[in-house]
Each structure stands twice: as C-alpha cells, then as structure tokens.
Coordinates of C-alpha atoms in Angstrom, one line a residue:
M1 CA 115.8 109.2 50.2
P2 CA 118.8 107.8 52.2
H3 CA 120.1 109.7 55.1
P4 CA 123.5 111.5 54.5
V5 CA 126.4 109.9 56.3
P6 CA 128.1 112.4 58.6
D7 CA 131.8 113.0 58.3
G8 CA 134.2 111.4 60.8
R9 CA 135.1 114.4 62.9
T10 CA 131.4 115.2 63.4
V11 CA 130.7 111.7 64.6
V12 CA 133.7 111.8 67.0
R13 CA 132.6 115.1 68.5
A14 CA 129.0 113.9 68.8
L15 CA 130.0 110.7 70.6
V16 CA 132.2 112.6 73.1
A17 CA 129.5 115.2 73.6
L18 CA 127.0 112.4 74.1
K19 CA 129.2 110.8 76.9
L20 CA 129.5 114.2 78.6
R21 CA 125.8 114.8 78.4
L22 CA 125.0 111.3 79.8
L23 CA 127.3 112.0 82.8
R24 CA 125.7 115.4 83.3
N25 CA 122.1 114.3 83.0
G26 CA 122.8 111.3 85.3
L27 CA 124.0 113.7 88.0
R28 CA 121.0 116.0 87.5
R29 CA 118.4 113.3 88.3
S30 CA 118.5 114.0 92.0
P31 CA 120.7 115.6 94.6
G32 CA 121.2 112.3 96.3
R33 CA 122.5 110.7 93.1
T34 CA 124.9 113.6 92.6
A35 CA 126.2 113.3 96.1
V36 CA 126.7 109.5 95.8
Y37 CA 128.5 109.9 92.5
V38 CA 130.8 112.7 93.7
I39 CA 131.6 111.1 97.0
G40 CA 132.1 107.7 95.4
G41 CA 134.5 109.3 92.8
I42 CA 136.5 111.1 95.5
V43 CA 136.7 108.0 97.7
G44 CA 137.7 105.8 94.7
L45 CA 140.4 108.3 93.7
A46 CA 141.7 108.6 97.3
F47 CA 141.8 104.8 97.6
A48 CA 143.7 104.5 94.3
S49 CA 146.1 107.2 95.3
G50 CA 146.8 105.5 98.6
I51 CA 147.6 102.2 96.7
A52 CA 149.8 104.1 94.3
V53 CA 151.7 105.8 97.2
A54 CA 152.1 102.4 98.9
M55 CA 153.4 100.8 95.7
A56 CA 155.9 103.6 95.2
A57 CA 157.0 103.3 98.9
L58 CA 158.0 99.7 98.2
N59 CA 160.6 100.7 95.6
G60 CA 164.0 100.6 97.2
R61 CA 162.9 99.0 100.4
F62 CA 162.0 95.5 99.2
A63 CA 163.7 93.4 96.5
G64 CA 160.4 92.3 94.9
S65 CA 158.7 95.7 94.7
A66 CA 158.5 95.5 90.9
D67 CA 156.8 92.0 91.2
A68 CA 154.1 93.6 93.4
G69 CA 153.5 96.2 90.7
V70 CA 153.2 93.5 88.1
M71 CA 150.6 91.7 90.2
L72 CA 148.6 94.9 90.6
L73 CA 148.7 95.3 86.8
G74 CA 147.5 91.7 86.4
V75 CA 144.5 92.4 88.7
L76 CA 143.7 95.5 86.7
T77 CA 143.8 93.6 83.4
L78 CA 141.6 90.9 84.7
G79 CA 139.1 93.4 86.1
W80 CA 138.9 95.5 82.9
A81 CA 138.4 92.3 80.8
A82 CA 135.8 90.8 83.1
L83 CA 133.8 93.8 84.3
P84 CA 131.9 94.4 81.0
L85 CA 130.6 90.8 81.2
F86 CA 128.5 91.5 84.3
L87 CA 128.2 95.3 84.4
F88 CA 127.3 95.7 80.8
S89 CA 123.6 96.7 81.4
S90 CA 124.6 99.3 84.0
D91 CA 126.7 101.4 81.5
E92 CA 124.6 102.7 78.6
S93 CA 127.6 104.1 76.8
A94 CA 129.2 100.7 76.5
D95 CA 126.3 99.2 74.5
P96 CA 127.0 99.7 70.7
T97 CA 123.7 98.2 69.7
R98 CA 122.0 101.5 70.6
L99 CA 123.8 103.0 67.6
T100 CA 123.4 100.3 65.0
M101 CA 120.4 101.9 63.3
L102 CA 122.3 105.2 62.7
P103 CA 124.1 105.9 59.3
L104 CA 127.6 105.6 60.9
R105 CA 130.8 104.2 59.5
P106 CA 132.8 101.8 61.8
G107 CA 136.0 103.9 61.7
P108 CA 134.6 107.2 63.1
L109 CA 132.3 105.2 65.5
L110 CA 135.4 103.4 66.8
R111 CA 137.4 106.6 67.3
G112 CA 134.5 108.4 69.0
S113 CA 133.7 105.5 71.2
L114 CA 137.3 105.1 72.3
L115 CA 137.6 108.8 73.2
A116 CA 134.3 108.7 75.0
A117 CA 135.4 105.6 77.0
L118 CA 138.4 107.6 78.3
I119 CA 136.1 110.1 79.9
G120 CA 135.0 109.5 83.5
P121 CA 136.3 108.5 86.9
G122 CA 137.1 104.9 85.9
P123 CA 139.9 105.7 83.5
L124 CA 141.3 108.3 85.8
I125 CA 141.4 105.9 88.8
N126 CA 143.0 103.3 86.4
L127 CA 145.7 105.8 85.4
V128 CA 146.6 106.5 89.0
L129 CA 146.9 102.7 89.8
V130 CA 149.0 102.0 86.7
T131 CA 151.3 104.9 87.6
G132 CA 151.7 103.5 91.1
A133 CA 152.5 100.0 89.7
V134 CA 155.1 101.6 87.4
L135 CA 156.7 103.5 90.3
A136 CA 157.1 100.3 92.2
G137 CA 159.8 99.2 89.7
A138 CA 161.0 102.4 87.9
D139 CA 164.4 103.9 88.6
G140 CA 166.4 106.6 86.7
G141 CA 165.9 109.0 83.8
V142 CA 165.7 106.3 81.1
S143 CA 163.1 104.5 83.1
A144 CA 161.1 107.7 83.4
A145 CA 161.3 108.3 79.7
V146 CA 160.0 104.8 79.0
A147 CA 157.2 105.3 81.5
V148 CA 156.0 108.3 79.6
V149 CA 155.1 105.9 76.8
G150 CA 154.3 102.8 78.8
V151 CA 151.7 104.3 81.2
P152 CA 149.4 105.9 78.6
L153 CA 149.8 102.8 76.3
T154 CA 148.8 100.5 79.2
V155 CA 145.7 102.6 80.1
L156 CA 144.7 102.8 76.4
C157 CA 145.0 99.0 76.1
L158 CA 142.9 98.3 79.2
V159 CA 140.1 100.7 78.1
T160 CA 140.2 99.2 74.6
L161 CA 140.1 95.7 76.0
S162 CA 137.1 96.5 78.0
R163 CA 135.2 98.0 75.1
A164 CA 136.2 95.3 72.6
V165 CA 134.9 92.6 75.0
A166 CA 131.7 94.5 75.4
A167 CA 131.2 95.0 71.7
G168 CA 132.2 91.4 70.8
N169 CA 129.5 90.1 73.2
A170 CA 127.0 92.9 73.0
R171 CA 124.0 90.9 71.7
M172 CA 124.7 88.1 74.2
L173 CA 125.0 90.5 77.1
S174 CA 121.9 92.4 76.3
S175 CA 119.8 89.2 76.2
R176 CA 118.2 87.4 79.1
R177 CA 120.9 84.8 79.0
G178 CA 123.5 87.5 79.1
K179 CA 121.9 89.0 82.2
D180 CA 122.0 85.5 83.8
F181 CA 125.6 85.3 82.9
A182 CA 126.2 88.7 84.6
I183 CA 124.7 87.3 87.8
F184 CA 127.1 84.3 87.9
G185 CA 130.0 86.6 86.8
G186 CA 129.3 88.9 89.8
L187 CA 129.3 86.0 92.2
S188 CA 132.5 84.6 90.7
F189 CA 134.1 88.1 91.0
A190 CA 133.1 88.2 94.7
L191 CA 134.8 84.8 95.2
L192 CA 137.9 86.1 93.4
I193 CA 138.0 89.1 95.7
Q194 CA 137.9 86.9 98.8
A195 CA 140.7 84.7 97.3
A196 CA 142.8 87.8 96.6
N197 CA 142.2 89.0 100.2
V198 CA 143.4 85.7 101.6
G199 CA 146.4 85.7 99.2
S200 CA 147.4 89.2 100.1
Q201 CA 147.4 88.4 103.8
S202 CA 149.9 85.6 103.1
V203 CA 152.2 87.9 101.2
F204 CA 151.9 91.3 103.0
G205 CA 151.1 89.7 106.4
R206 CA 148.8 90.9 109.1
P207 CA 149.4 94.1 111.0
G208 CA 152.7 93.9 112.8
Q209 CA 154.2 91.2 110.5
D210 CA 156.9 91.7 108.0
I211 CA 156.1 91.9 104.3
D212 CA 157.4 89.0 102.2
L213 CA 157.2 89.6 98.4
G214 CA 159.1 86.4 97.6
P215 CA 156.0 84.3 96.7
L216 CA 155.2 86.8 93.9
K217 CA 158.4 86.3 91.9
P218 CA 157.5 83.2 89.9
I219 CA 154.0 84.5 88.9
A220 CA 155.3 88.0 88.1
A221 CA 158.1 86.4 86.0
V222 CA 155.4 85.2 83.6
L223 CA 152.9 88.1 83.8
R224 CA 155.5 90.8 83.0
W225 CA 155.8 89.5 79.4
I226 CA 152.1 89.4 78.8
P227 CA 150.7 92.7 77.2
P228 CA 149.4 95.1 78.3
I229 CA 151.3 94.4 81.6
S230 CA 154.5 94.3 79.6
A231 CA 154.2 98.0 78.7
A232 CA 153.9 99.1 82.3
D233 CA 156.8 96.8 83.3
A234 CA 159.1 98.2 80.5
P235 CA 160.3 101.1 82.8
H236 CA 161.6 98.4 85.3
T237 CA 163.3 96.5 82.5
A238 CA 164.9 99.7 81.2
A239 CA 166.1 100.5 84.8
E240 CA 168.0 97.2 84.8
G241 CA 169.8 98.3 81.5
R242 CA 167.9 95.9 79.2
Y243 CA 166.8 98.5 76.7
G244 CA 166.1 96.1 73.9
L245 CA 163.8 94.0 76.0
A246 CA 162.0 97.2 77.2
L247 CA 161.3 98.1 73.6
L248 CA 160.1 94.6 72.9
Q249 CA 157.7 94.9 75.8
L250 CA 156.3 98.2 74.5
A251 CA 156.0 96.7 71.0
A252 CA 154.0 93.7 72.3
A253 CA 151.6 96.1 74.0
G254 CA 151.3 98.1 70.8
L255 CA 150.6 95.0 68.8
L256 CA 147.9 94.0 71.3
L257 CA 146.3 97.4 71.0
A258 CA 146.2 97.1 67.2
L259 CA 144.6 93.7 67.5
L260 CA 142.0 94.9 70.0
L261 CA 141.1 97.8 67.8
R262 CA 140.7 95.5 64.8
W263 CA 138.5 93.2 66.8
W264 CA 136.4 96.1 68.1
R265 CA 136.0 97.5 64.6
G266 CA 135.0 94.1 63.2
S267 CA 132.4 93.7 66.0
L268 CA 130.9 97.1 65.3
R269 CA 130.7 96.4 61.6
E270 CA 129.0 93.0 62.3
L271 CA 126.5 94.7 64.7
M272 CA 125.6 97.3 62.1
V273 CA 125.1 95.0 59.1
T274 CA 124.0 91.7 60.6
A275 CA 120.5 90.9 62.0
D276 CA 120.2 89.6 65.5
S277 CA 119.7 85.9 65.3
S278 CA 117.2 85.9 68.1
T279 CA 114.8 87.8 65.8
L280 CA 115.0 85.1 63.1
E281 CA 113.9 82.3 65.4
V282 CA 110.3 81.0 65.3
A283 CA 108.5 81.4 68.6
R284 CA 108.0 78.2 70.3
G285 CA 105.1 77.3 72.6
V286 CA 105.6 76.9 76.3
Q287 CA 105.5 73.4 77.6
R288 CA 102.7 73.3 80.1
S289 CA 102.9 69.7 81.3
G290 CA 105.5 67.1 82.2
G291 CA 107.9 68.7 84.6
W292 CA 105.3 70.6 86.5
S293 CA 103.0 67.6 87.3
F294 CA 104.4 67.4 90.8
L295 CA 102.9 70.7 91.8
P296 CA 99.7 70.8 93.9
A297 CA 96.4 71.3 92.1
G298 CA 94.4 74.5 92.1
R299 CA 95.4 78.1 92.4
A300 CA 98.3 77.4 94.8
G301 CA 100.0 75.1 92.2
A302 CA 99.5 77.6 89.4
V303 CA 101.0 80.4 91.6
M304 CA 103.9 78.2 92.6
Q305 CA 104.7 77.4 88.9
R306 CA 104.5 81.1 88.0
H307 CA 106.8 82.1 90.9
L308 CA 109.4 79.4 90.0
R309 CA 109.4 80.6 86.4
Y310 CA 110.1 84.1 87.6
A311 CA 112.9 82.9 89.8
W312 CA 114.5 81.2 86.8
R313 CA 113.8 83.7 84.0
E314 CA 113.6 87.1 85.6
P315 CA 117.2 88.4 86.0
R316 CA 116.4 90.4 89.2
A317 CA 114.8 87.4 90.8
K318 CA 117.6 85.2 89.8
A319 CA 120.1 87.7 91.1
A320 CA 118.5 87.9 94.5
L321 CA 118.3 84.1 94.8
F322 CA 121.9 83.4 93.7
T323 CA 123.2 86.3 95.7
S324 CA 121.7 84.8 98.8
I325 CA 123.3 81.4 98.1
G326 CA 126.5 83.0 97.0
M327 CA 126.9 85.2 100.1
T328 CA 126.6 82.1 102.3
A329 CA 129.0 80.2 100.1
V330 CA 131.6 83.0 100.2
I331 CA 131.4 83.3 104.0
C332 CA 131.6 79.6 104.4
V333 CA 134.7 79.3 102.2
L334 CA 136.3 82.3 103.9
S335 CA 135.7 80.7 107.3
M336 CA 137.2 77.4 106.2
V337 CA 140.3 79.2 104.9
Q338 CA 140.7 81.3 108.1
G339 CA 140.0 78.4 110.4
W340 CA 136.7 79.5 112.1
A341 CA 134.2 77.5 110.1
S342 CA 131.2 76.0 111.9
V343 CA 128.2 74.1 110.8
Y344 CA 126.0 76.7 112.5
L345 CA 126.8 79.1 109.6
L346 CA 123.9 77.2 108.1
A347 CA 121.6 79.7 110.0
M348 CA 122.6 82.3 107.4
T349 CA 121.2 80.2 104.6
G350 CA 117.8 79.8 106.3
T351 CA 117.6 83.5 107.0
F352 CA 118.7 84.7 103.5
L353 CA 116.5 82.2 101.6
G354 CA 113.5 82.8 103.8
L355 CA 113.7 86.5 103.0
Q356 CA 113.2 85.8 99.3
M357 CA 109.6 86.3 100.2
L358 CA 110.2 90.1 100.6
N359 CA 108.4 92.4 98.1
L360 CA 106.6 89.5 96.4
F361 CA 104.4 91.6 94.2
G362 CA 107.1 94.2 93.1
M363 CA 108.5 91.7 90.6
D364 CA 105.0 91.4 89.0
G365 CA 104.9 95.0 87.9
S366 CA 101.9 96.1 86.0
A367 CA 100.9 92.4 85.6
F368 CA 99.8 92.4 89.3
W369 CA 96.4 93.8 88.1
M370 CA 95.6 90.3 86.8
V371 CA 96.4 88.8 90.2
A372 CA 94.4 91.5 92.0
A373 CA 91.4 91.0 89.7
T374 CA 91.1 87.3 90.7
L375 CA 91.3 87.9 94.5
R376 CA 87.7 87.6 95.4
T377 CA 87.7 85.7 98.7
P378 CA 90.0 85.2 101.6
A379 CA 90.7 81.7 100.3
D380 CA 92.0 83.2 97.0
A381 CA 94.4 85.4 99.0
R382 CA 95.6 82.5 101.1
D383 CA 96.2 80.3 98.0
E384 CA 98.1 83.2 96.3
L385 CA 100.5 83.6 99.2
R386 CA 100.7 79.9 99.9
G387 CA 101.7 79.2 96.3
R388 CA 104.5 81.7 96.5
A389 CA 105.7 80.4 99.9
Y390 CA 105.7 76.8 98.5
A391 CA 107.8 78.0 95.6
V392 CA 110.4 79.5 97.9
L393 CA 110.5 76.4 100.1
S394 CA 110.9 74.1 97.1
Y395 CA 114.4 75.4 96.5
A396 CA 115.3 76.7 100.0
V397 CA 114.9 73.4 101.8
P398 CA 117.2 71.3 99.4
V399 CA 119.8 74.1 99.3
T400 CA 119.9 74.3 103.1
V401 CA 120.3 70.5 103.4
V402 CA 123.1 70.4 100.7
L403 CA 125.0 73.2 102.3
G404 CA 124.6 71.6 105.7
L405 CA 126.0 68.4 104.5
A406 CA 128.9 70.2 102.9
L407 CA 129.7 72.2 106.0
A408 CA 129.5 69.1 108.2
A409 CA 131.9 67.2 105.8
V410 CA 134.4 70.0 105.9
T411 CA 134.3 70.8 109.5
G412 CA 133.6 67.4 110.9
G413 CA 130.7 68.6 112.8
W414 CA 128.3 65.8 112.0
G415 CA 127.1 65.7 115.6
E416 CA 126.0 69.4 115.4
L417 CA 124.4 69.0 112.0
P418 CA 120.9 68.1 113.3
A419 CA 120.7 71.1 115.6
A420 CA 122.1 73.4 112.9
L421 CA 119.5 72.2 110.4
G422 CA 116.7 72.6 112.9
L423 CA 117.8 76.2 113.6
A424 CA 118.1 76.9 109.9
F425 CA 114.5 75.6 109.2
A426 CA 113.1 77.7 112.1
L427 CA 114.8 80.8 110.6
L428 CA 113.5 79.8 107.2
G429 CA 109.9 79.6 108.4
C430 CA 110.2 82.9 110.3
G431 CA 111.6 84.5 107.1
V432 CA 108.7 83.3 105.0
A433 CA 106.2 84.6 107.6
L434 CA 107.8 88.0 107.9
G435 CA 108.5 88.4 104.2
T436 CA 104.9 87.7 103.4
V437 CA 103.6 90.2 105.9
F438 CA 106.1 92.9 104.8
S439 CA 105.1 92.2 101.1
V440 CA 101.5 93.1 101.9
L441 CA 102.1 96.0 104.4
V442 CA 105.3 97.6 103.1
P443 CA 105.5 97.0 99.3
Y444 CA 108.0 99.0 97.2
T445 CA 108.3 99.7 93.5
M446 CA 110.8 97.7 91.3
P447 CA 112.5 99.5 88.3
A448 CA 110.9 99.2 84.9
D449 CA 114.1 97.7 83.3
S450 CA 115.3 94.2 84.1
N451 CA 118.8 95.2 85.2
P452 CA 119.8 92.6 87.8
M453 CA 121.9 95.2 89.5
R454 CA 118.9 97.4 90.4
N455 CA 116.3 96.1 92.9
A456 CA 114.3 99.3 93.6
A457 CA 113.0 102.3 91.7
P458 CA 114.3 105.8 92.6
G459 CA 112.9 107.2 95.8
Q460 CA 112.2 103.8 97.4
G461 CA 115.4 103.6 99.4
G462 CA 113.7 104.1 102.8
L463 CA 111.2 101.2 102.1
V464 CA 114.0 99.0 100.9
M465 CA 116.0 99.6 104.1
L466 CA 112.9 99.0 106.2
N467 CA 112.3 95.7 104.4
S468 CA 115.9 94.5 104.6
F469 CA 117.1 95.4 108.0
G470 CA 113.7 95.3 109.7
S471 CA 113.1 91.8 108.4
M472 CA 116.5 90.5 109.4
F473 CA 116.0 91.8 113.0
G474 CA 112.4 90.5 113.0
V475 CA 113.5 87.0 111.9
A476 CA 116.1 86.8 114.7
L477 CA 113.4 87.9 117.2
L478 CA 110.8 85.5 116.0
A479 CA 113.2 82.5 116.1
L480 CA 114.4 83.4 119.6
P481 CA 112.5 80.5 121.3
V482 CA 114.4 77.9 119.1
G483 CA 117.7 79.8 119.3
G484 CA 117.3 80.3 123.1
Y485 CA 116.8 76.6 123.6
L486 CA 119.8 75.7 121.4
G487 CA 121.9 78.2 123.3
W488 CA 120.9 76.7 126.6
A489 CA 121.6 73.2 125.4
L490 CA 125.1 74.2 124.2
L491 CA 126.0 76.1 127.3
S492 CA 124.7 73.5 129.8
D493 CA 125.7 70.4 127.8
G494 CA 122.1 69.5 127.3
P495 CA 120.6 67.6 124.4
S496 CA 120.6 69.7 121.2
W497 CA 119.2 67.1 118.8
P498 CA 115.5 68.0 119.7
V499 CA 116.1 71.2 117.7
L500 CA 115.9 69.1 114.5
L501 CA 112.2 68.4 115.5
I502 CA 111.4 71.6 117.2
G503 CA 112.9 73.9 114.6
P504 CA 110.9 72.7 111.5
L505 CA 107.6 72.5 113.4
Y506 CA 108.1 76.0 114.9
G507 CA 109.1 77.4 111.5
A508 CA 106.1 75.8 109.8
L509 CA 103.7 77.2 112.5
V510 CA 105.1 80.7 112.2
A511 CA 104.9 80.6 108.4
V512 CA 101.3 79.4 108.5
L513 CA 100.4 82.2 110.9
G514 CA 102.2 84.8 108.8
V515 CA 100.5 83.7 105.6
R516 CA 97.1 83.9 107.2
M517 CA 97.8 87.3 108.7
A518 CA 99.0 88.7 105.4
A519 CA 96.1 87.1 103.5
A520 CA 93.6 88.8 105.7
R521 CA 95.1 92.2 104.7
L522 CA 95.8 91.4 101.1
L523 CA 92.2 91.8 99.9
E524 CA 91.9 95.3 101.3
R525 CA 95.4 96.4 100.3
A526 CA 95.4 95.0 96.8
P527 CA 94.7 98.4 95.2
E528 CA 97.5 100.1 97.1
I529 CA 99.9 97.2 96.2
L530 CA 98.8 97.6 92.5
A531 CA 99.6 101.3 92.6
K532 CA 103.1 100.5 93.9
A533 CA 103.6 97.8 91.4
V534 CA 102.8 100.0 88.3
E535 CA 104.7 103.0 89.6
R536 CA 107.9 103.3 87.6

C-alpha cells in the first residue's frame, strides 16, 4: 500500500522544525561545541555590523561610496554561489538527496527548504552586510522606501542562489569527485581572499593613508546592473532621481529569483524521480600492474602503493596534502605581491610535506586490524613505516624542487637555491622522522565520515594540538644543526652551497633513525593504535 502524501503546509512546517531541531541537537553535543557556535555567531555578527557601520560612514564623505557598496555585494554574491561547492558536506540541511526517498512533492519541499535556509546565523549576517551596502548609497525617503523592497529581495536571491547551486550539483558534490572538487575550491577561495586583501589595500590604503574609491567605479558600473546586486543598488539609483531605472533593477532581481526557484524545483524533481547514474555503472576491476611497476618489491612497495592510493582517493588525505602545498603557494604569491619574497620560503614546503607522516594509522580506520595482524617481526614494522615514508617522499621531493625553481625564477635568487633546497630537504627528513614517531606514540582518532573539512573525531582536540604544534617545534629543533650552519654562512659570508649536500644527508639520517625508533615501538603499541583507529 503506497504511503499517503502529506499536504503542503505539513511538509513546510516539518522542514522548518527539522532545521531548528538540527541546530538545537548540534549545540547539545558538547558544551565546547555550544560555546564555539555561540561565540562564533556573536563574533561574525559583530564583524558584519562593523563592516555595515563603516559602509554607512562612507556615505556623504566620499564620492564613490555607492561603488564600495556594490563591490561588497559582488563579493557576497560570489561567496553565496561558491560556498555550497566546497562546504556542501558540512551542512546536512543543504543536501536534498537525504529526502529523495520520502513521498514529497517538489513544491512543498521547495517552500519548506527555502524557509529553513533562512534560519540560522548565516542569513542574519548576510542581512546586516546587505543593509550596510545599501546604506553606502541610499539617501532620502524614496530611497528608503525602495530599500524596504530591495534588501529582503537581495537576501532572498542570495539564499536561493546558494540552495539552487547545491541542489543542482547534489549528486556530484556528495560523491568522491565532488569532495575532491571541494578541496580545490577551498584552496581557490583562499587565493581569492588573499587577492581581495591586496586589492583592498590598494583602494582603502594602509593605516594613515587616504581612501581612494576611484578605481572601483568602472567595475561597479557593470556590477550594479547584474541581479541580485541590482536590487540592493536600486535605492542609490532612486536617490539620484532615476525611478524608472530603480524599478528596472528590482524587476531584474525578481526575474532572477523566479529563474532560480524554477531551477531549484527542477533539480529537486530530478533528484526524486531519477536514479543516480553511479549506481548503474558496472564495477570495474582495479588495475594492479603497469603504472606501479616502479615501486620497490616486497611489503614496503605494497604499503607505498596503498598509501599513494589513499593520498589520491581519500578526501581527507587529499585535503591535507593539497592544503600543505596550497598554504605554501598562497604565502609565496602574497610575498611576491608585497615585495618580500625569498627562495628560503621553500623551508615551509619541506616542513609541511614532511608532517604528512603525522597520524599515519588514523586514516586506516578499522582496516588497521589487517595491518596489525601482519606485524609479526621488527622487520615487518620497519617495512610498514618505510613504505609509508617512501610514499610521502615520492611526491614531497618533486614538489619541493618545482616550487624551488619557481621561487628562484621569480625572485632571481638562483645563487641561494642550492642552500634553500638543502634546508628544505633537511626539514623534510626531520618531519618524516618526527611524524613517524608521533604516529606510533600519540595516535588520534579520525571521524567516521570522509568529510575533508574534519580531520579529528570529537574529543581529540588535545592530541591534534600536540601533534601539530609539537611536531612543528620538534622539526625546527631537529633541523637546528643544518639551519645553524646556514645562518652562520649567511651572516659571515661563508659558503652556503655545502647545505645542498649536508641537508639531504642529514635529513635522510634523521628519517632512518626515526623510522627505526618508531618500528621498535609499533609492535607493542599496535593494539592501542588499533583501539584508537576503530574509535568513532
């Protein structure tokens, strides 16, 4: 007997109540989570209020204040359109595939999802920012009347845009490839933030400099006619006496809202009546030869292959790897723009990539029992750790060399490149050694899901902090002999090129000692590591 289809009002009320319950239950998990959520919401609201007050203060004092408001609206629009693409898995209420098996019609599901999306600190902070952008260009009673329509319409368009993008790409974003895309999207967003930071300094100046809004005018002249930005700029247009154009801007935003709602409704209907194409594909066997023939024979080669597959297929492992490379790239680009770039920034690459050895067994999860069951002799333990170290070095060394060449080409520091590479390889070897030891002595539990934005299970914060900050301090301490010699050579005009020979040899020696020390403890600590790995 088919299930009865609930009426529209019941569905809307249920979805709104579900969003409120999700918020409440999320806050009840732990006092720490509640404190972080509340403090984060207050700080975010205070920050948004500060921006809104600053935008309002520009009105009447600078000729291009309305242009600054338009630029802020452009950033908000880009953020609301892009955030679902790499924060999709962190918001359970944004995933419509969780409701596809329920007997729901697209219309009530759309209305309920839209009302639920308007609940929470995000839309409230967005409302404050949009209001501040409008105040930057509004003036007079007619402008205020238009703002009463334009501000809610803009907020509604932004929220609808975010949910329509999420629904239109739901199956892609919930897949492994979607999580890979989220990683690259997050790194791209970080680069955009740094670019915006540099651009804002050129417009607003550094402390003590005058604000020049002139460069914003040509960009704002185009953006103000693009919905939903047009709805928030309509009060400024009305303040200039162009009432017909103001109505046209509001109508353009209304048309965009109708199109977004139609797209969202169509995506929901397709999700509810169409099977996921990934379930219709025939499983294919895994290629076991060919590309892996270069790996060493024996257990070390098999472990190396497994670790490299994890680094490419596991979203959390890929997030950690590309975040390390991305952080170095962002800092290097920022240093080039601001004029303090140096080839010795390569030391960060060696440190970050070497610390990819941290918590080696947490990513295995419950599958670590198969590893533990085969650790019979000290040689097995050494091969297990050696294989994982070889896997990290197989991509860390080429990445370090490529970034070193890029930095030398941009900065012109070809003469300093050998010493910088030697120091980076010394730090890389120290990171491998310390990461291996910490993985055996201080393991921590990874979450059961594969969300790339979560790297530790609840209650593991102390161990994560110990691993992260303790390892970075330890790597710097272990590499002190090489760094000390390089510092002496630079200060006394001595030869720095021997670091290219000393650094790799020293790093390799420390890495070998670290692997041997960790292997000696791995056999006796395997049961404890297994308990941590399966704890969720």
